[in-house]
Short mmCIF file of C-alpha atoms in Angstrom, two decimals:
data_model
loop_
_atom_site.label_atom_id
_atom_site.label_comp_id
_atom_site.label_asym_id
_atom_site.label_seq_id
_atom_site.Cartn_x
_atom_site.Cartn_y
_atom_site.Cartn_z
CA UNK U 23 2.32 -22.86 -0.19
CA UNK U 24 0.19 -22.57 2.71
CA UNK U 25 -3.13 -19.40 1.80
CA UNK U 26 -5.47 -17.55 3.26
CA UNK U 27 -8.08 -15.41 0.70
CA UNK U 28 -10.40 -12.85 2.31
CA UNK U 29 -13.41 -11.25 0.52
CA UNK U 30 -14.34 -8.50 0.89
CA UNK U 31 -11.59 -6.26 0.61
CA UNK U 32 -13.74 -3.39 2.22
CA UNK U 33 -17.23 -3.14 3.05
CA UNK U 34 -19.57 -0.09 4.56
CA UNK U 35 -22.55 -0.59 5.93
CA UNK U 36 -25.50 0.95 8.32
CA UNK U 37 -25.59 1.42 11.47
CA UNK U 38 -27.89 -1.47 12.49
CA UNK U 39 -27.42 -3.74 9.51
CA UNK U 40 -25.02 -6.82 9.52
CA UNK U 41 -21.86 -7.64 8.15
CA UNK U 42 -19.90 -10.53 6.61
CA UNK U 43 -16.69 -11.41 6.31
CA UNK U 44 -15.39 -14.52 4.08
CA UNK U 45 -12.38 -16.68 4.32
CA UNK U 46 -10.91 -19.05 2.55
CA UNK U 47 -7.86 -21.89 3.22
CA UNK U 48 -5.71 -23.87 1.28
CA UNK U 49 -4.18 -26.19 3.88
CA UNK U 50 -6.78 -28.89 4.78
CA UNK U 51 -5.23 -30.23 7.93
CA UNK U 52 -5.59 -26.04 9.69
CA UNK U 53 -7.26 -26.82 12.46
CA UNK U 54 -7.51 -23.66 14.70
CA UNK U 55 -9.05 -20.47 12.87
CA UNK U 56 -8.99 -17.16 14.50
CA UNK U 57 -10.12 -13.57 13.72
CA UNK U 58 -8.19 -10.20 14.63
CA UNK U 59 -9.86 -6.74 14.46
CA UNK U 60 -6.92 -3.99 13.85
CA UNK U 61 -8.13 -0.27 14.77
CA UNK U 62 -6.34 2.69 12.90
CA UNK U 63 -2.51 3.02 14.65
CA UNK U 64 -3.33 -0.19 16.54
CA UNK U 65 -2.20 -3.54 17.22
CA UNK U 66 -4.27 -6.58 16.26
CA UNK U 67 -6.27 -7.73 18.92
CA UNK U 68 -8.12 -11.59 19.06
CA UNK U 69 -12.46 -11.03 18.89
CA UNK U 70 -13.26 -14.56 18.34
CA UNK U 71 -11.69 -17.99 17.26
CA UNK U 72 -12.96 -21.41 16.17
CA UNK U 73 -11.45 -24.53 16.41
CA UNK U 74 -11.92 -27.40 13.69
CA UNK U 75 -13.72 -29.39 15.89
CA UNK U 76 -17.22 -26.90 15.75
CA UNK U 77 -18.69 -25.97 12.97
CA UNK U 78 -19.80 -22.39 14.97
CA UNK U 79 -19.46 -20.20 17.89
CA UNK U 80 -20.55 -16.98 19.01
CA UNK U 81 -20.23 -14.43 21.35
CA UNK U 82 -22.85 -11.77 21.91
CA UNK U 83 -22.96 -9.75 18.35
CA UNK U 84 -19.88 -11.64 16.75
CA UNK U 85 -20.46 -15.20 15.30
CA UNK U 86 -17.79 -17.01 13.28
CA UNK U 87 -18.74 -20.34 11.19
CA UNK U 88 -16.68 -23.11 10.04
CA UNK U 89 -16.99 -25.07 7.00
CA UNK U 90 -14.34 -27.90 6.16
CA UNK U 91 -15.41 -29.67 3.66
CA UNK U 92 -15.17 -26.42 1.86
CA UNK U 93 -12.29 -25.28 3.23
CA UNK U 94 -14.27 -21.76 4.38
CA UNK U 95 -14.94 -20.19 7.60
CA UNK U 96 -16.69 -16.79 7.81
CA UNK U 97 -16.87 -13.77 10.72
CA UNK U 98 -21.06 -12.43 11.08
CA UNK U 99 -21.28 -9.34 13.14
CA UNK U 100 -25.05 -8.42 13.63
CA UNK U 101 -26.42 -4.97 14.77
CA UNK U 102 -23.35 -3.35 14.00
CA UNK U 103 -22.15 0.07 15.35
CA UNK U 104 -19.56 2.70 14.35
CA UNK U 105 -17.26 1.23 16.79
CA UNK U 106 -17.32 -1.91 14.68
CA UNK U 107 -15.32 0.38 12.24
CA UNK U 108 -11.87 -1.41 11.78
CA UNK U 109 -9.80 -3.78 9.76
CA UNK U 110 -10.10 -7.49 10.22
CA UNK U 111 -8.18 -10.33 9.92
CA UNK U 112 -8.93 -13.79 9.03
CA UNK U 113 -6.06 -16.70 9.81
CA UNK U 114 -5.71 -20.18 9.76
CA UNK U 115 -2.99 -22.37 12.10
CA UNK U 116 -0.73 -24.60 9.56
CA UNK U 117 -1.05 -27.99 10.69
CA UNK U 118 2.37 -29.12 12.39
CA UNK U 119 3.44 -25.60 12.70
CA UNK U 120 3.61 -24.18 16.53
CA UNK U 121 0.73 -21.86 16.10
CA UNK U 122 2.32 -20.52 13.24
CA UNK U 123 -0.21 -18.55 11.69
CA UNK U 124 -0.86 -17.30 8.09
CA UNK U 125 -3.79 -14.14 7.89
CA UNK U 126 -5.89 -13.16 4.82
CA UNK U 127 -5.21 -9.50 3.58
CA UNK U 128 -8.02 -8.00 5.55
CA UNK U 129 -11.42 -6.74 5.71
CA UNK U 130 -11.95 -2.78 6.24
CA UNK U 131 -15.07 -2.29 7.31
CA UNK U 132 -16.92 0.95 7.55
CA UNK U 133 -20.11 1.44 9.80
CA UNK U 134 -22.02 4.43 8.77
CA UNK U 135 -24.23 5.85 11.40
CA UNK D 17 -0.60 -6.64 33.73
CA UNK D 18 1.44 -5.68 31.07
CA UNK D 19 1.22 -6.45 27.55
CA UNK D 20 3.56 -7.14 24.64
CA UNK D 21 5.74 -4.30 24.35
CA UNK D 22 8.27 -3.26 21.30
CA UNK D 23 10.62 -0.61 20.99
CA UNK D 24 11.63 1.82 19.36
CA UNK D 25 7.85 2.87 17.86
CA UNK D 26 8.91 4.17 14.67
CA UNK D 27 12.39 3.76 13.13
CA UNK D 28 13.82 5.64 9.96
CA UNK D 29 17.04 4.41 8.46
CA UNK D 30 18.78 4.70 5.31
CA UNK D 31 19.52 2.11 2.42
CA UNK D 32 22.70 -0.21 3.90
CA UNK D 33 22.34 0.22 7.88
CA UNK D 34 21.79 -2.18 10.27
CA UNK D 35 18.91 -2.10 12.54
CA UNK D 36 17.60 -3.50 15.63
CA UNK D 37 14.19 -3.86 16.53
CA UNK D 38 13.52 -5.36 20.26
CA UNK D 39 10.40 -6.97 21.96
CA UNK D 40 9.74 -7.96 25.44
CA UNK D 41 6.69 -10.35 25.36
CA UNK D 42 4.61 -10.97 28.04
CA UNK D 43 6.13 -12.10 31.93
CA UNK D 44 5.83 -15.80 31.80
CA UNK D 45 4.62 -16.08 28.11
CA UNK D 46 7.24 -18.87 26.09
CA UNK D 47 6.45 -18.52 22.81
CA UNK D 48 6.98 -15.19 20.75
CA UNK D 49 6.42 -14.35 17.08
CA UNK D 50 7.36 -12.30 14.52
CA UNK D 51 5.52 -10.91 11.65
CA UNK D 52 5.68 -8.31 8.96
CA UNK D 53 3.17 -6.14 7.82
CA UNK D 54 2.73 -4.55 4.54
CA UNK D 55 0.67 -1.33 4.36
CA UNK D 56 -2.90 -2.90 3.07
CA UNK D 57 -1.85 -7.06 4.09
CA UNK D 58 -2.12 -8.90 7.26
CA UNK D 59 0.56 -9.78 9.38
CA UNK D 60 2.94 -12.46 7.22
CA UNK D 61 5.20 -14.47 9.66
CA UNK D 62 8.82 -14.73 9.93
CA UNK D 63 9.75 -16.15 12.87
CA UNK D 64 8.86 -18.60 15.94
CA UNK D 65 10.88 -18.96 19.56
CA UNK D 66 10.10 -21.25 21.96
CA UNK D 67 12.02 -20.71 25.03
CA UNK D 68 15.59 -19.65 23.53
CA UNK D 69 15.50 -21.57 20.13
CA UNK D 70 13.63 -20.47 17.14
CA UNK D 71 11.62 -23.30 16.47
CA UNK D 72 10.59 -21.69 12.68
CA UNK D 73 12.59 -19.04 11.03
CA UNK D 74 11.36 -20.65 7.74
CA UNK D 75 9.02 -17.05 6.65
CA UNK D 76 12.48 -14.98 7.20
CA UNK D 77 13.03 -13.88 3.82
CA UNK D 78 16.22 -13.85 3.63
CA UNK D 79 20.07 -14.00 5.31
CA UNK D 80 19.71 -10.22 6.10
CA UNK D 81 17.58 -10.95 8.68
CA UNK D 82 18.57 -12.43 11.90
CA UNK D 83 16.31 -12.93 15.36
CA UNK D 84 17.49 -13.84 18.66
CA UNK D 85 16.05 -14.69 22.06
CA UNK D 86 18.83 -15.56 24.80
CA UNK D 87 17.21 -15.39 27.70
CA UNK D 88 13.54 -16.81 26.83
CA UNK D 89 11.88 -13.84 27.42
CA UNK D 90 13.23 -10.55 25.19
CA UNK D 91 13.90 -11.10 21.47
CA UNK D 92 15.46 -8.75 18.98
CA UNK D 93 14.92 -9.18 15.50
CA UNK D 94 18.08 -7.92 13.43
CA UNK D 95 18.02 -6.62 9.84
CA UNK D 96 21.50 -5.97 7.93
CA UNK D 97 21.93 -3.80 4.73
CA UNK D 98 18.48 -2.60 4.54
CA UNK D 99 16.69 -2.59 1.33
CA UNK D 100 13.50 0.47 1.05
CA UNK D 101 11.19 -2.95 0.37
CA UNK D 102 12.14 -4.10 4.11
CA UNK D 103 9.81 -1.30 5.36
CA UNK D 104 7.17 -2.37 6.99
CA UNK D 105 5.45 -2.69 10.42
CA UNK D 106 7.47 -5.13 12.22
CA UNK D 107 4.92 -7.12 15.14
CA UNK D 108 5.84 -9.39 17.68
CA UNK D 109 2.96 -11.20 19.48
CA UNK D 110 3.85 -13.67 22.41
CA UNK D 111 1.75 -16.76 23.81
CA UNK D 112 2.01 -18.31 27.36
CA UNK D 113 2.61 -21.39 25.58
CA UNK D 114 2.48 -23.08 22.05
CA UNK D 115 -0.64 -24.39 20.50
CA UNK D 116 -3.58 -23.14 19.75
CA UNK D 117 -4.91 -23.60 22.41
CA UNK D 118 -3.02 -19.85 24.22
CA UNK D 119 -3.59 -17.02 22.33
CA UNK D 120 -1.46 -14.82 20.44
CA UNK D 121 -1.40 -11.15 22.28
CA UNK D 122 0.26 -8.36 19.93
CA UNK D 123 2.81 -5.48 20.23
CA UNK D 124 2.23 -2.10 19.21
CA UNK D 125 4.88 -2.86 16.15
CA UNK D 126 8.01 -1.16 14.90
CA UNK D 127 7.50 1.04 12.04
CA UNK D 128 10.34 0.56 9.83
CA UNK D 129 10.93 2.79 7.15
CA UNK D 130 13.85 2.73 4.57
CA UNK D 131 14.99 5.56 3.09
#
């Protein structure tokens, strides 16, 4: 069936430095790819999506790139802060589905100041 | 405005009750979700309305569970003879329309434990 694999599981970093998230997809014909960022007690909220159209986008600090030959998109944040701290989410939109869509088991990240 | 909201917050039941979990999606918003998630996963889907119908009940995991929307607007998702592996955090998330195109906007989730 239809997967989404997300590396790393958790990841700390400094203050300052950056931070990558990976994502992988089985279904070739997702074509919408967003990312959720889940603070501790909180519901997920939307911090950037890519369609399968572009191959990247960005918005200020956050940058997300798409790659579909390889069936991998990715989530950069750059000059991070402890407010960055958080779990996120990759997902992918099943083709034919209405918006149905199916998340990778999540990033935590930890920003040390 | 407001946002997706879902009652109650947190709901403890024992093994065999039935329970009702309720979400009232965003004024205006026509297509709700729901997912499940496991402490340490991301959200896994069960079910899609659009308008009144469900459009996709196909990640329901089984015939214990049971969603409705008869109005369009609030849904209530409907678990029979609980099992302790139903608990979870139950989230609904509604979108003004389908596509991806309109985002998905979460609830605050039902935490469901089974005792």
């Amino acid at each position: 069936g239809e997967n989404v694999e997300q590396h790393p599981s958790t990841l700390s970093v400094q203050e300052g430095d950056s931070a990558v998230i990976k994502c992988t997809y089985s279904d070739s014909a997702s074509n919408y790819f967003p990312w959720y960022k889940q603070e501790l007690g909180k519901r997920p909220q939307l911090i950037i999506d890519i369609r399968s159209n572009v191959g990247e986008k960005k918005d200020q600090r956050i940058a997300v790139t798409l790659n579909k030959t390889a069936k991998h998109f990715s989530l950069h944040i750059t000059e991070t802060q402890p407010e960055d701290s958080a779990v996120y989410f990759c997902a992918a939109r099943i083709s034919g589905g209405y918006n149905k869509l199916i998340f990778g088991a999540g990033t935590r990240l930890a920003v040390h100041p | 405005g407001a946002g997706v909201s879902q009652t109650p917050s947190n709901k403890v039941t024992e093994k065999g009750k039935y329970v009702e979990l309720r979400c009232d999606p965003i004024s205006g918003h026509t297509a709700l979700y729901w997912y499940r998630q496991s402490l340490g996963q991301g959200p896994e889907f069960l079910i899609y309305f659009q308008g009144t119908g469900a459009a996709d009940d196909s990640g329901l995991p089984n015939d214990r569970f049971f969603a409705v929307r008869p109005e369009g607007s609030v849904s209530t998702l409907k678990i029979q003879r609980t099992e302790r592996g139903d608990s979870a955090m139950y989230l609904c998330a509604s979108s003004l329309l389908p596509g991806s195109s309109y985002e998905q906007y979460f609830g605050p989730g039902t935490r469901l434990t089974v005792t």
